[in-house]
Tab-separated table of C-alpha atoms in Angstrom:
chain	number	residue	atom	x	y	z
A	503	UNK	CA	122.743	16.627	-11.654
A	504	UNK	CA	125.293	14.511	-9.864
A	505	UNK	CA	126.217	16.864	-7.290
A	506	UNK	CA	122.574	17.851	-6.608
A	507	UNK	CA	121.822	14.196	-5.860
A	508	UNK	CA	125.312	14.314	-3.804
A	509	UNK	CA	124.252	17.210	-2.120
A	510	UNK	CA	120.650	15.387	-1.369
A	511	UNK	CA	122.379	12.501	-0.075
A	512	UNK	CA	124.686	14.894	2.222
A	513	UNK	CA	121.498	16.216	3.394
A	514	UNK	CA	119.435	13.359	3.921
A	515	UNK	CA	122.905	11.927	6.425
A	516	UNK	CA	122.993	14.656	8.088
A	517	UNK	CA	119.529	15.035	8.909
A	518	UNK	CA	118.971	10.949	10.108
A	519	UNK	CA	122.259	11.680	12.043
A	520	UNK	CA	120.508	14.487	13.911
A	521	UNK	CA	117.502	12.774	14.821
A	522	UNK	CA	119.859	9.751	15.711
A	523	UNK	CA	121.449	11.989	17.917
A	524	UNK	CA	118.110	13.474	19.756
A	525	UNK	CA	117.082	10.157	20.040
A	526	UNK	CA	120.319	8.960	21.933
A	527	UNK	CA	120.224	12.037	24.299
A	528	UNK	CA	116.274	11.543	24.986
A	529	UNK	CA	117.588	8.078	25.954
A	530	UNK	CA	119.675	9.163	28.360
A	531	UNK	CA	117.102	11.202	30.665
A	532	UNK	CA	115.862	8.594	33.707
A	533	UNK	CA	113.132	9.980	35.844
A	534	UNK	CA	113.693	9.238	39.613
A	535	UNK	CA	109.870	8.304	39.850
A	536	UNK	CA	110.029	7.641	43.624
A	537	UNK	CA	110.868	10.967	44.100
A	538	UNK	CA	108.826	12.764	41.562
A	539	UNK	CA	105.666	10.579	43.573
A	540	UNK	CA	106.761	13.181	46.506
A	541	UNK	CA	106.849	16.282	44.712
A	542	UNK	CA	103.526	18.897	44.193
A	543	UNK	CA	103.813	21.388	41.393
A	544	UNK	CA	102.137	24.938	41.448
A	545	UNK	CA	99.550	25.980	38.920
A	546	UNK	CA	100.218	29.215	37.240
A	547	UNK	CA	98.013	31.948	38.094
A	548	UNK	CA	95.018	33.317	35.991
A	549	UNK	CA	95.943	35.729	33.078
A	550	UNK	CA	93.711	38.870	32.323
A	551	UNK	CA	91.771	41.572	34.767
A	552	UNK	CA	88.671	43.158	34.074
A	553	UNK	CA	87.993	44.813	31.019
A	554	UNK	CA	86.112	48.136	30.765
A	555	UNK	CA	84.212	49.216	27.631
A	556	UNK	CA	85.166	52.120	25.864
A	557	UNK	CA	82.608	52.845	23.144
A	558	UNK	CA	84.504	56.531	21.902
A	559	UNK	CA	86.763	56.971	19.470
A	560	UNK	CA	89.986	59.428	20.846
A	561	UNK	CA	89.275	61.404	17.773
A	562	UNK	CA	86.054	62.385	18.238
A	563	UNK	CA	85.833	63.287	22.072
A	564	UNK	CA	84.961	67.012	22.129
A	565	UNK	CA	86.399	69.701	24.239
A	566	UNK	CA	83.154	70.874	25.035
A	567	UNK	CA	80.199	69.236	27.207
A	568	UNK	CA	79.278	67.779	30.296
A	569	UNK	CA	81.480	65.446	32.416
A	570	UNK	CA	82.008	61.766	32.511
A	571	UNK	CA	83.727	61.202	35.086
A	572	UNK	CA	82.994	62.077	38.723
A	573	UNK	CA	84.349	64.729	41.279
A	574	UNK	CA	85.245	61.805	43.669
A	575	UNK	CA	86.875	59.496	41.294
A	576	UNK	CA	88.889	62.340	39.970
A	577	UNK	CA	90.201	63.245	43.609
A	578	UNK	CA	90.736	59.567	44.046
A	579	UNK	CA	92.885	59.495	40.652
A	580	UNK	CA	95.295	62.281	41.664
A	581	UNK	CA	95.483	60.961	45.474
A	582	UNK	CA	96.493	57.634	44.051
A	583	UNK	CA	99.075	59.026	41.532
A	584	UNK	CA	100.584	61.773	44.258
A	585	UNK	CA	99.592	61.199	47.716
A	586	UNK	CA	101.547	64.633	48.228
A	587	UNK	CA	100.879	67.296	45.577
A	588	UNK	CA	102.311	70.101	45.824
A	589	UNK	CA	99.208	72.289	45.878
A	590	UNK	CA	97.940	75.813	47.373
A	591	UNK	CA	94.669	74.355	48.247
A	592	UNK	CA	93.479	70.643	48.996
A	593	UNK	CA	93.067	68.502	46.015
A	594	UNK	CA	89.065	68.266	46.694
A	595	UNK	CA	89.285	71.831	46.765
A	596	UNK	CA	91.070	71.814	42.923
A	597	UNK	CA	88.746	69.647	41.659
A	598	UNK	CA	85.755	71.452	42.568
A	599	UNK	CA	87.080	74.531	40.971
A	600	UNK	CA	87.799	72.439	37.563
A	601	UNK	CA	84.280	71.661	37.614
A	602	UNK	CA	82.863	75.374	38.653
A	603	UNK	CA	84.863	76.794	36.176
A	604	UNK	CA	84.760	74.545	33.373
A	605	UNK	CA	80.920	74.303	33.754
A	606	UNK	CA	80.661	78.229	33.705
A	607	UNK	CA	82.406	78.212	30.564
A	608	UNK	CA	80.273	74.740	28.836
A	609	UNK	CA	84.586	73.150	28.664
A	610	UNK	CA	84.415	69.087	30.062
A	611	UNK	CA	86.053	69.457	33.390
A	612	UNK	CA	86.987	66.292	33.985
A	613	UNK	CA	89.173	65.887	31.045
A	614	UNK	CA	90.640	69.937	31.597
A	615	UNK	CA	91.899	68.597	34.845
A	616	UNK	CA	93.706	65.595	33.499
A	617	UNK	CA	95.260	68.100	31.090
A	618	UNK	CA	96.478	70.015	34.356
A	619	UNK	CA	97.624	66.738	35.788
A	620	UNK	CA	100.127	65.794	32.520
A	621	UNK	CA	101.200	69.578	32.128
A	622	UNK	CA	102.286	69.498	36.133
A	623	UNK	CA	103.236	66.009	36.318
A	624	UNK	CA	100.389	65.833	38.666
A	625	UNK	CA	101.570	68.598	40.443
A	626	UNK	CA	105.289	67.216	40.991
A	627	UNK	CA	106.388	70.224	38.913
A	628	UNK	CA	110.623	69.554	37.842
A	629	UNK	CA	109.979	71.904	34.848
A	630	UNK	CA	110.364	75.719	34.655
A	631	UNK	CA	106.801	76.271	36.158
A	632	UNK	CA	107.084	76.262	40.311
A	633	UNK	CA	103.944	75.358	42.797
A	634	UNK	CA	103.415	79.541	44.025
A	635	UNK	CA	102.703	80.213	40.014
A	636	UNK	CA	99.292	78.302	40.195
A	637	UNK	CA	99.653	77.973	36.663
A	638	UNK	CA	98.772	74.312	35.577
A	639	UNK	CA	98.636	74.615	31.831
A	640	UNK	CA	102.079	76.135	31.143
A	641	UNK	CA	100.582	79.568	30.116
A	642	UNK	CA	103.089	81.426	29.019
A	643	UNK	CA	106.710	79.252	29.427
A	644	UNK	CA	108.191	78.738	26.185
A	645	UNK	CA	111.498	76.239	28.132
A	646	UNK	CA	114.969	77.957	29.039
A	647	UNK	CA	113.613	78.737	32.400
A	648	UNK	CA	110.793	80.880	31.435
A	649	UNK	CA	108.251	80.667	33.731
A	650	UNK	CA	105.272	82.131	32.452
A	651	UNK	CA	102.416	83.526	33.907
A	652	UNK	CA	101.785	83.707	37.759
A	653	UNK	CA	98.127	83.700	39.323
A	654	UNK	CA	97.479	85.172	42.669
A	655	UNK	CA	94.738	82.360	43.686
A	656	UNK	CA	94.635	78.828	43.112
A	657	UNK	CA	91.107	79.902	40.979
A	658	UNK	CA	92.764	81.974	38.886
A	659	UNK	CA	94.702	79.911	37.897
A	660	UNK	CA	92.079	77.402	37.197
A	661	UNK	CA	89.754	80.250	35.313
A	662	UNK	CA	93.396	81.187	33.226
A	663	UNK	CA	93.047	77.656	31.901
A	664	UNK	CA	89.524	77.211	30.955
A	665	UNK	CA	90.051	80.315	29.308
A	666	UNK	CA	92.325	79.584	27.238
A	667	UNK	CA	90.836	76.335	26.296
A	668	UNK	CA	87.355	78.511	25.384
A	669	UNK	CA	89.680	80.718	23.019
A	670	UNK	CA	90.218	77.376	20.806
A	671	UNK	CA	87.178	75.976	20.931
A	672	UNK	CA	84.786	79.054	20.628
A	673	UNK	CA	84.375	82.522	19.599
A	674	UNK	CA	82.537	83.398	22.422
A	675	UNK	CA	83.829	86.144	24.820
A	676	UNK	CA	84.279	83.678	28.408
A	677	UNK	CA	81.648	84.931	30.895
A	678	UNK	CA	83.549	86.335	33.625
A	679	UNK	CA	86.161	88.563	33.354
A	680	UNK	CA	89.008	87.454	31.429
A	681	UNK	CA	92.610	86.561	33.507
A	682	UNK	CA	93.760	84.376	30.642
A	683	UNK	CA	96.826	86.535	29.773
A	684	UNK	CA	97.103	84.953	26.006
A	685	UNK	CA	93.704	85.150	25.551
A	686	UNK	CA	93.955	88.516	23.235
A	687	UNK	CA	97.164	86.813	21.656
A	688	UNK	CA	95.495	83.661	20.366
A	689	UNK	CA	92.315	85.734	19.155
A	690	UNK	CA	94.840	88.475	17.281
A	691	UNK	CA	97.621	86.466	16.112
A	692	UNK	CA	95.971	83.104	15.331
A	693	UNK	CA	92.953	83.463	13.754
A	694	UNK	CA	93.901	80.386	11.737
A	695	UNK	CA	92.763	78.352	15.063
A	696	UNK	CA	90.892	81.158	17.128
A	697	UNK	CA	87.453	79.240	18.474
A	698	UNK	CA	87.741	76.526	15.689
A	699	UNK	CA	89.309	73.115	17.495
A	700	UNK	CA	86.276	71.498	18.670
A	701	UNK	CA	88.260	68.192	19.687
A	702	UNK	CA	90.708	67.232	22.333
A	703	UNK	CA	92.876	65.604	19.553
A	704	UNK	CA	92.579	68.561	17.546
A	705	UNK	CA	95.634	70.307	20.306
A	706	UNK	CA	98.324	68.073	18.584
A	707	UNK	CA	101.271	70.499	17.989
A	708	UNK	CA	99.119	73.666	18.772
A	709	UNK	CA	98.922	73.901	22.461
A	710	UNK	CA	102.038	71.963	22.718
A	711	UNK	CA	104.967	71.378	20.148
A	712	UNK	CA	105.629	68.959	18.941
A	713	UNK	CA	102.912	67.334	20.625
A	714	UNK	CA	102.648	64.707	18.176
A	715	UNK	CA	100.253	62.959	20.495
A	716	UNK	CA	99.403	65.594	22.748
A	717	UNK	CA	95.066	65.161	22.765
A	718	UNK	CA	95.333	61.250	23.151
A	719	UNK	CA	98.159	61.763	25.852
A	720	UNK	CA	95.476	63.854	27.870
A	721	UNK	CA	92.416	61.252	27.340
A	722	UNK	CA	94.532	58.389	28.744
A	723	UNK	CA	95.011	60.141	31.206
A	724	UNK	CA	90.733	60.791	31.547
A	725	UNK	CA	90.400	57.168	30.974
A	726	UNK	CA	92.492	56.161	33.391
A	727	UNK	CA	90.568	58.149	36.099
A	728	UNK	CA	87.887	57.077	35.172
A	729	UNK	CA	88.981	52.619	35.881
A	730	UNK	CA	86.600	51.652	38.696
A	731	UNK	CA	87.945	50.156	41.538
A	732	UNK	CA	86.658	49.049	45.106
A	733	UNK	CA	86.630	52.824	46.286
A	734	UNK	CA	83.380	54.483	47.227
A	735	UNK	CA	83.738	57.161	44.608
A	736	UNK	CA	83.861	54.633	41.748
A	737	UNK	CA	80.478	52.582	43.143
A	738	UNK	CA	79.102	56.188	43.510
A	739	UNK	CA	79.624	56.610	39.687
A	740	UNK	CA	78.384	53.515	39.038
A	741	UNK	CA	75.278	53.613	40.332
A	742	UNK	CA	75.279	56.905	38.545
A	743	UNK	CA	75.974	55.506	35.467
A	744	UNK	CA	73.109	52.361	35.708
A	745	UNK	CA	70.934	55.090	36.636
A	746	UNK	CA	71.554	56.915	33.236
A	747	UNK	CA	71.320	54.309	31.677
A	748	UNK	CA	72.877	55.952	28.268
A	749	UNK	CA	74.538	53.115	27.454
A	750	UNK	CA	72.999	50.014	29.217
A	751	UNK	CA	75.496	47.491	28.829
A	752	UNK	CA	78.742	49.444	29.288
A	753	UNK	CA	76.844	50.866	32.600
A	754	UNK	CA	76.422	47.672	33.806
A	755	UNK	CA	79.972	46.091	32.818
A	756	UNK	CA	81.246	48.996	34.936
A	757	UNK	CA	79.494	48.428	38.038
A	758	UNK	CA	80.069	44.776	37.668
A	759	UNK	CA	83.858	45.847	37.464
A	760	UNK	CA	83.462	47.512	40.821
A	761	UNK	CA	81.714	44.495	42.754
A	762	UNK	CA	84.437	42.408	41.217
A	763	UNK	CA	86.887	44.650	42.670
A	764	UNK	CA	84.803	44.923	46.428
A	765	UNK	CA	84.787	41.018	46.493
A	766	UNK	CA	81.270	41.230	45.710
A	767	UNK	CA	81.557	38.223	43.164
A	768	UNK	CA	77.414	37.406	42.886
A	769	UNK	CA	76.736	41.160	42.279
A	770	UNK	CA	79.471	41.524	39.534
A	771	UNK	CA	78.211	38.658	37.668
A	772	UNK	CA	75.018	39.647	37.796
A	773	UNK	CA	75.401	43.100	36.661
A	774	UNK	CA	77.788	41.460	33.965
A	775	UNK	CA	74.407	38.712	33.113
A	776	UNK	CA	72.423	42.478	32.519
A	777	UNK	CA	75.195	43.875	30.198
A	778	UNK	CA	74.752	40.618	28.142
A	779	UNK	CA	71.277	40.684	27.631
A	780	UNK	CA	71.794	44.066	26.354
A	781	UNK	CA	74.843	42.857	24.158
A	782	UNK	CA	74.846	38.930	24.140
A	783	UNK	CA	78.532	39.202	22.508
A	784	UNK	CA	79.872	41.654	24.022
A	785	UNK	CA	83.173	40.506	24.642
A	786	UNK	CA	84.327	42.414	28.034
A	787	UNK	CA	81.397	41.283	29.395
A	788	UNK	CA	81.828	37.374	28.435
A	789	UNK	CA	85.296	37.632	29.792
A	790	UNK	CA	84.231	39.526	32.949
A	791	UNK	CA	81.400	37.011	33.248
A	792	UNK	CA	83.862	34.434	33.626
A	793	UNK	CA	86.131	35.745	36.048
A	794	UNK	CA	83.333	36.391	38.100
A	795	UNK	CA	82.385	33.187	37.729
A	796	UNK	CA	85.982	31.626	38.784
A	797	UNK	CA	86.054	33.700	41.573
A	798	UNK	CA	82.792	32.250	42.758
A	799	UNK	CA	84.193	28.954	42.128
A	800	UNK	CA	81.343	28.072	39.822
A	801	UNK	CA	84.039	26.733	37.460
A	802	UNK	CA	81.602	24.717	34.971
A	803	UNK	CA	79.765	27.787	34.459
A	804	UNK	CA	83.174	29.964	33.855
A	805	UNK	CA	83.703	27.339	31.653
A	806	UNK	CA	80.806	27.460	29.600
A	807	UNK	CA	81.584	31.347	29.396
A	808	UNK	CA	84.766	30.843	28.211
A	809	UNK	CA	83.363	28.583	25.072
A	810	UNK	CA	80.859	31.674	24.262
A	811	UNK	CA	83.568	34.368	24.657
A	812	UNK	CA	86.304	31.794	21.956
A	813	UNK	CA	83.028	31.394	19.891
A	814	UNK	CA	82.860	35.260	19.472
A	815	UNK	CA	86.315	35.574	19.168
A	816	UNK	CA	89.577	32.818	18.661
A	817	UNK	CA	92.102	34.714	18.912
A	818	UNK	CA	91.255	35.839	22.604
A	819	UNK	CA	94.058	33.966	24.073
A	820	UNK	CA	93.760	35.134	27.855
A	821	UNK	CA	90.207	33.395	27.125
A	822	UNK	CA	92.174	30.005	26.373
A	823	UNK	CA	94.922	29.950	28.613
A	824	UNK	CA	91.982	30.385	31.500
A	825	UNK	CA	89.734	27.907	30.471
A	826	UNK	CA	92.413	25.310	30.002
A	827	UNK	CA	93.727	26.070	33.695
A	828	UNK	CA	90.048	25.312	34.745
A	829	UNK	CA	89.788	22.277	32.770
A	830	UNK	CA	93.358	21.273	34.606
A	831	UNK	CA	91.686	22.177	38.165
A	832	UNK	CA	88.395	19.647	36.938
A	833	UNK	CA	91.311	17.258	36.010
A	834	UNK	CA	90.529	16.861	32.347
A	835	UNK	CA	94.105	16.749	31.438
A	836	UNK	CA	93.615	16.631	27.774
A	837	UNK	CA	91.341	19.565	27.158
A	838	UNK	CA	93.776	21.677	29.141
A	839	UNK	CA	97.013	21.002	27.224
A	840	UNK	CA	94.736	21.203	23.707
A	841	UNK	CA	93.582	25.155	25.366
A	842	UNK	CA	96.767	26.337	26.373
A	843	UNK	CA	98.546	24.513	23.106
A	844	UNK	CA	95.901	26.825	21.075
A	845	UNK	CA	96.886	29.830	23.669
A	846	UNK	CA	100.530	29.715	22.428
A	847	UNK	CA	99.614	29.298	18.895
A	848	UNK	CA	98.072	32.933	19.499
A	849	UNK	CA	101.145	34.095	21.464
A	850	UNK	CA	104.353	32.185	21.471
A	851	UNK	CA	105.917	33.772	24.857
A	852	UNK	CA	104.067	32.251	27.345
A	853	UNK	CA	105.814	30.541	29.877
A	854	UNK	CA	102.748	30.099	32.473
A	855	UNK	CA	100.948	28.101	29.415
A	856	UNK	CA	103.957	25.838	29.207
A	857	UNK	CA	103.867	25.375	32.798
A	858	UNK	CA	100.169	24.128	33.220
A	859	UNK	CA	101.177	21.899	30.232
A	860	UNK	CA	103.860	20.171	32.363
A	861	UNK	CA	101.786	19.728	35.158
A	862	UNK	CA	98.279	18.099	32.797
A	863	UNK	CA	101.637	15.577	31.672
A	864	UNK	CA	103.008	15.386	35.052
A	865	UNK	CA	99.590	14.401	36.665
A	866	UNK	CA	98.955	11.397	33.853
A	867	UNK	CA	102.436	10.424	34.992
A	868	UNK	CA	103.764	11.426	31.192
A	869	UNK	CA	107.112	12.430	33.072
A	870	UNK	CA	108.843	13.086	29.593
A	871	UNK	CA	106.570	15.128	27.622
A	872	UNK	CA	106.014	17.081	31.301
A	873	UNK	CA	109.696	17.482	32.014
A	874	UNK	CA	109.993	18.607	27.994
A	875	UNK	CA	107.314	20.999	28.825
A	876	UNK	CA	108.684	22.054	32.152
A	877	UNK	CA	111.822	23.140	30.167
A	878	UNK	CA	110.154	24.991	27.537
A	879	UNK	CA	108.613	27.284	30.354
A	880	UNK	CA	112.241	27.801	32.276
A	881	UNK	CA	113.918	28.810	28.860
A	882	UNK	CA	110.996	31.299	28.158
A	883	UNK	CA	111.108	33.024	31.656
A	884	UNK	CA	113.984	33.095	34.326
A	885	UNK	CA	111.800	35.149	36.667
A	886	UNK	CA	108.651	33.793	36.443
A	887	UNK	CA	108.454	32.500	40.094
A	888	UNK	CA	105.964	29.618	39.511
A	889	UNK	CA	108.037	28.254	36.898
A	890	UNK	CA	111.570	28.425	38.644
A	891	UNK	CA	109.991	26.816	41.462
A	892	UNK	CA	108.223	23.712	39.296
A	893	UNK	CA	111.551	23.674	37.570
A	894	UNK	CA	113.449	23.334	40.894
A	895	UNK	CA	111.335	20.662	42.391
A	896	UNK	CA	111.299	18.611	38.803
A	897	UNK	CA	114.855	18.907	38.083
A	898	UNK	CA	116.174	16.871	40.736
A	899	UNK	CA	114.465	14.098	39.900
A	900	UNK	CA	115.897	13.682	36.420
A	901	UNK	CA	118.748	11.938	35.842
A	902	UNK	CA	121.003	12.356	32.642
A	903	UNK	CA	123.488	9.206	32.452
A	904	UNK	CA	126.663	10.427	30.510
């Protein structure tokens, strides 16, 4: 018992020393407050983009149907990922074969191109398969430089494909004459899966090995082609889409997405106002709502869609962080250090959080809790360039006395 209360006492010393200690280098630290009256620090920027909505489950997107995604948006998608395919035809001209063929055959075209684009690395080759082949599924190569099959026309190829995807997915002879050469193979030899995977997950270590992830590797690939932007092929698909009108508020979110991204601020938060009447808490939209609103500089409003979005959801910490960084820009100092405080008590790393916290100190004059703060962001990030440059125009006005 006497050691225990030794070991207590040990404890207790060393602790009071320690805090004796913090308190005598906290001491030291003098603030040069002429020269921090001189200095301007930078707010950190916004966190978050847009967020589509994406209603489907991987698992259950079929390999049959019609497409989702648009002609345009798909050319747009390749362009974007290799302005310089290496191609026999143009990539408009590709495209519009996908979706000839596919659509012959009932196969979704715009997801059977996106399996072209990860089986070529959209058509950058650097496997066994070379551009004069026109083969862009890998019929036929089985690695250690064997090619596979060659296709006279850029078509063929394409029909080779969708032919092969038919013999998984149905036991229905294609309707043109078949050019698939493994066609005969997978309906002889593998009856096992011979017109009966129905699902684009469903090619996970069949069509390739292992291919753990194969289907979902392919539908990122759809989804990302399918991320509107400010081109004119993704407002052409959204107008398509609020035409539809299959799903009202995900139609909506979309095309507010692509007025966000034109600079059309009004338009995308009206279309975003629709999707919430649909969905009043739908998240993407709430969030989408709000940068819209930002952007518009209608701050109380964004601010007001910020509490909505935390009431549907506290753990949303991009929705924190932003609303405290508007509360900092309307100069209510306190609600913008208790937002980004709750921000990192979602996710620790955050070194733009502890930067607007230095600055809501630094503007009360609070130059030790800011300076605190301002180190807190510096030891989190050394690139962050916001925070090296705070940190370099605070430092120099702090004084440590030896």
């Amino acid at each position: 018992m006497k050691k225990l209360l030794s070991l207590a006492l040990i404890l207790t010393l060393i602790l009071s020393l320690t805090a004796c200690a913090d308190a005598a280098k906290k001491a030291k630290v003098k603030f040069k407050k002429r020269q921090l009256k001189k200095i301007e620090l930078v707010e950190s920027p916004r966190h978050g983009a847009p967020l589509i909505i994406l209603r489907e489950d991987y698992s259950d997107v079929p390999i049959m149907g019609e497409p989702v995604a648009t002609q345009a948006q798909i050319v747009n998608y390749i362009n974007k990922r290799n302005p310089n395919p290496k191609l026999n035809c143009t990539v408009e001209e590709l495209v519009n074969l996908y979706y000839v063929e596919a659509g012959r055959e009932g196969i979704r075209p715009d997801i059977a191109i996106c399996q072209a684009i990860k089986e070529t690395g959209v058509w950058g080759y650097g496997g066994d398969v070379v551009p004069e082949q026109n083969n862009y599924c890998g019929l036929g190569t089985t690695g250690g430089g064997v090619k596979g099959a060659y296709f006279d026309t850029p078509q063929l190829g394409v029909r080779a494909h969708i032919q092969h995807l038919l013999s998984y997915t149905s036991k229905r002879m294609p309707r043109v004459e078949v050019v698939d050469p493994r066609y005969e193979l997978i309906k002889k030899f593998r009856p096992q899966i011979f017109g009966k995977l129905t699902r684009w997950t469903e090619l996970n270590g069949v069509w390739a090995v292992p291919g753990y992830h194969y289907g979902e590797d392919i539908l990122n690939l759809w989804v990302q082609a399918q991320m509107p932007d400010a081109s004119d092929a993704s407002l052409e698909a959204a107008n398509l889409k609020v035409l539809l009108e299959d799903d009202k508020a995900a139609a909506y979110v979309y095309r507010g997405i692509v007025n966000f991204e034109r600079g059309d601020y009004s338009d995308a938060a009206d279309d975003f106002g629709v999707a919430l009447e649909a969905e009043p808490e739908l998240k993407e939209a709430l969030f989408d709502l709000a940068l819209a609103q930002e952007q518009a500089a209608d701050f109380d409003g964004a601010i007001k869609t910020y509490d909505a979005l935390l009431n549907v959801d506290e753990k949303f910490v991009d929705g924190w962080y932003n609303r405290g960084r508007l509360k900092l820009a309307k100069a209510d100092y306190a609600g913008a250090i208790a937002d980004m405080e709750a921000s990192l008590a979602i996710e620790t790393i955050n070194a733009d959080a502890y930067n607007d916290i230095a600055i809501a100190y630094f503007k009360q004059k609070k130059y030790e809790e800011a300076w605190d703060s301002m180190q807190k962001a510096a030891a989190q990030s050394t690139t962050n360039p916001v925070v090296q440059e705070n940190y370099g125009k605070f430092a120099p006005c702090v004084k440590v006395k030896k």
